[in-house]
Amino acid sequence: MLNPLATTALMTALDEHRVITDHSTREIYSHDETPKYCLPLAVVFPRSHDEVVAIMRIAIEYGIVLIARGAGSGNVGGALPSPQSIVVSFECMNQILEYHPEDRYIVVQTGVITAEIDRIAREHGLFYPPDPGSAAYSRIGGNLAMNAAGPRAVKYGVTRDYVMGLRAVTGAGNSINSGCRTSKGVMGYDLTRLLVGSEGTLALITEATLKLLPLPEARATLRVCYASNADACRAVSRVMNQAVIPCALEFMDRFSIQAIQAAGSATDLPAGTQALLMVEADGVASDLPRQIDALQTALAGTGLLDLQVATDKAAIAALWIARKALSHAVKNIAPLKINEDVVVPVSRLAELVIHIEYLAQSYDLPIVSFGHAGNGNLHVNIMVDPIDTNQMQRAKHALHALFSEVLALGGTLTGEHGVGSEKRPYVTMEIDADSLALMRLIKQQFDPHQLLNPDKLLPAQI
Amino acid sequence: MLNPLATTALMTALDEHRVITDHSTREIYSHDETPKYCLPLAVVFPRSHDEVVAIMRIAIEYGIVLIARGAGSGNVGGALPSPQSIVVSFECMNQILEYHPEDRYIVVQTGVITAEIDRIAREHGLFYPPDPGSAAYSRIGGNLAMNAAGPRAVKYGVTRDYVMGLRAVTGAGNSINSGCRTSKGVMGYDLTRLLVGSEGTLALITEATLKLLPLPEARATLRVCYASNADACRAVSRVMNQAVIPCALEFMDRFSIQAIQAAGSATDLPAGTQALLMVEADGVASDLPRQIDALQTALAGTGLLDLQVATDKAAIAALWIARKALSHAVKNIAPLKINEDVVVPVSRLAELVIHIEYLAQSYDLPIVSFGHAGNGNLHVNIMVDPIDTNQMQRAKHALHALFSEVLALGGTLTGEHGVGSEKRPYVTMEIDADSLALMRLIKQQFDPHQLLNPDKLLPAQI
């Protein structure tokens, strides 16, 4: 139970109705997209930076752990409560503070829904490029915490690339303003990008200044079928080795295709299709035919079975339905998906998918792979039944083998999901001991009482 | 004098001929582009990461301050020796370690000359976008230390945006590897971007993995004359408020024009020209006419006197000669230029130049302004004679007034030059006390013995 003095202090700082301790509400905030669960002591809903400062100071006074939470749509337990913690939900911090279309930036509270930023930008012919699959409901604070990305990252980059400045409350209860409102600025250490991707372990980010770009006037989508995973991945390498950078380059393997077909999508694929690429180009309308030509040339090669181009809105939407249905469709294959998020240099992608096929055979496991192939970023889903202990054991070994191969190919273990609680055991496979020691020291400076999401990102210390 | 034991240790680690203590060599390394001077105890020339580790450990053992140095072409004293320090020159660390054109990245030692990276990239139809004015001789390590930029930043961003990973030696003598070799990666805190722009105060960066982009096939340059600074700056705002982002958008005021005309350039400008814009577009050849049209439309407006377009290589080069002659030409106006590097949101640029005109009048000082207007980044040069103490005093006041106005306009005090030694007195005008305290704590973790460039970036503590 939460210390009654702390409860009173929080209720004084925030108003009673934004400090929730009833069981059913705490249940809602007890998990994210991972299958894990931990009931928090309370959930608080600040409305302003100053209220977040107040919460942090109360947490320090009573020694209570705080878990920052946007929509709870993360894949790695980043927003999973720790035992005896309070969840700080940013859902009520949903104000657009400033919008300067003439200077292409917007200042928002971090509880604003990601897609809302994009929607507002579009009112002035701009857009907000990062587009995680969760954009319709995720909060920008969660995107910042995890350095979220999505299909458009292949051309436009990730959340980090669109953050000009932040306002935040450190674990010491101090307010900091980082960055600037201009497209250049080199004053002091880059605290902005240190906070982006820090998963709520260094500070509670309350406000963000985000860069916007001019909205491309037209787009075109290509759906391309291949006879094998490796054929499709070699086409990805060819596409990423010529000058037209697509604004999406998504890959789906055979199992992904089966899953979406079972759900009624993409039933028109030619026989023998074992892999699918979805490729999108954007730009000025007059230049799109040239882009499509160049992409078609790069996509042509061994194993190409079919290539369809859509340029009008309805046809583009129809082609994308399959990809959008995928995450949910995959869940029907087995009770649990162990959802990985590895990345390799694009030229090594074919080697990676061949290795994954080998792992699926060797460990006798269904492995469904799809993802942002243009970035070399593959979502590798090992499908398991958690009550089958033998299968779970095989999955564990397969995972380790997968990670070793990814690193051997010059890759990284997570491209956009982050570490959270789920990947903590694997951090030391990738990050050297001295870098990790520095990260721990940095954490200690920002969060001297170890109250901010303490069981995330950095490996547990034994 | 350097401790003889330290000298011996360095000579053992590096070979004798790469540990230089003679006076004339130390003279060469005693200054950078600022008018300041401090003779180092020695200059050492490591060839490898391991030699840098050895130097750092010797520095720790004997308590010697180390000053990392690329070409010494910085504007703010970033590479200026401290008293009793050793300069670590990266000139011999000039190896290209790996080049992966198919994955669009290159791994280099940090003593490689910036332009050399671009040259190698072009062999495979790629380029390295950041283009500081010093690119022909600056070392990439200096670019990383200062987060260098240049004209192309308006479209392509700054050094930070092209760093995928780093290898470095901390002030504790530890080796760290940060980042990854893929276009996405979110494992751990972003040490890469913490080191970029840290001005040699946190670690000695030995190797860098840099992202490359496809080289645009064609470009076009517009030279545009205006009747006033404000007219030109309003045109800049219009250009940056439509969809075609130029790859350069440079501004020159009346004094800049006079300086280059005195040096024999740009003698064909129409009468009444008080300000000049240089605008460049790049992309596929077939799309350039559309870009030029859009830019011309945006550039048209009050005060436009002349607009010339060049699309062939020779004509483009001819137009740019004036801009390239500028930095040197300005030096003829007065013995000393106090060279500032302020940034404001682009829509506020006209207000800034009007304020600068007011400062020049009020303080009776020649102030020459030019720079990367598309980023709102103006090089404001207060021209003075250092032996005129009254003028120097007026310049000091003008500088303070300029900085106050820049911050009031939502800007930042340095866009690309950095803080170094020169802007330390002004850091607290922009960075809040709690952020600064965190920066000091971070410095302490990376450099526990305070041996790395101790008199730079962070304000002196009283």
mmCIF file of C-alpha atoms in Angstrom, chain B residues 133-134 137 151 250-253 255-267 276 278 316-333 337 368 370-371 379 381 383:
data_model
loop_
_atom_site.group_PDB
_atom_site.id
_atom_site.type_symbol
_atom_site.label_atom_id
_atom_site.label_comp_id
_atom_site.label_asym_id
_atom_site.label_seq_id
_atom_site.Cartn_x
_atom_site.Cartn_y
_atom_site.Cartn_z
ATOM 1 C CA GLY B 133 34.259 25.964 -44.631
ATOM 2 C CA SER B 134 37.408 24.241 -43.384
ATOM 3 C CA TYR B 137 42.007 20.833 -44.285
ATOM 4 C CA PRO B 151 26.108 25.515 -46.029
ATOM 5 C CA GLU B 250 23.652 31.862 -47.724
ATOM 6 C CA PHE B 251 23.309 35.522 -46.793
ATOM 7 C CA MET B 252 25.774 38.407 -47.138
ATOM 8 C CA ASP B 253 25.181 41.919 -45.865
ATOM 9 C CA PHE B 255 29.769 45.107 -45.547
ATOM 10 C CA SER B 256 30.368 41.557 -46.729
ATOM 11 C CA ILE B 257 29.647 42.654 -50.289
ATOM 12 C CA GLN B 258 31.977 45.633 -49.944
ATOM 13 C CA ALA B 259 34.708 43.337 -48.627
ATOM 14 C CA ILE B 260 34.498 40.884 -51.491
ATOM 15 C CA GLN B 261 34.211 43.683 -54.043
ATOM 16 C CA ALA B 262 37.327 45.270 -52.574
ATOM 17 C CA ALA B 263 38.971 41.890 -53.153
ATOM 18 C CA GLY B 264 37.838 41.970 -56.804
ATOM 19 C CA SER B 265 34.800 39.641 -56.625
ATOM 20 C CA ALA B 266 31.124 40.272 -57.421
ATOM 21 C CA THR B 267 31.820 43.520 -59.213
ATOM 22 C CA LEU B 276 22.953 39.102 -51.343
ATOM 23 C CA MET B 278 23.269 32.549 -52.600
ATOM 24 C CA ILE B 316 27.968 27.807 -60.509
ATOM 25 C CA ALA B 317 31.619 27.991 -59.471
ATOM 26 C CA ALA B 318 31.817 31.603 -60.688
ATOM 27 C CA LEU B 319 28.841 32.600 -58.548
ATOM 28 C CA TRP B 320 30.273 30.918 -55.467
ATOM 29 C CA ILE B 321 33.715 32.532 -55.751
ATOM 30 C CA ALA B 322 32.410 35.623 -53.971
ATOM 31 C CA ARG B 323 31.038 33.654 -51.007
ATOM 32 C CA LYS B 324 34.210 31.603 -50.699
ATOM 33 C CA ALA B 325 36.412 34.704 -50.753
ATOM 34 C CA LEU B 326 34.408 36.235 -47.934
ATOM 35 C CA SER B 327 35.999 34.921 -44.742
ATOM 36 C CA HIS B 328 39.419 36.092 -45.825
ATOM 37 C CA ALA B 329 38.217 39.345 -47.411
ATOM 38 C CA VAL B 330 36.546 40.361 -44.150
ATOM 39 C CA LYS B 331 39.888 40.182 -42.360
ATOM 40 C CA ASN B 332 41.017 43.264 -44.302
ATOM 41 C CA ILE B 333 38.392 45.497 -42.659
ATOM 42 C CA LYS B 337 37.204 40.115 -36.077
ATOM 43 C CA VAL B 368 29.835 42.363 -40.880
ATOM 44 C CA PHE B 370 26.890 36.734 -43.354
ATOM 45 C CA GLY B 371 26.173 33.052 -43.068
ATOM 46 C CA HIS B 379 28.166 34.821 -38.581
ATOM 47 C CA ASN B 381 31.721 39.714 -37.123
ATOM 48 C CA MET B 383 35.487 44.342 -36.532
#
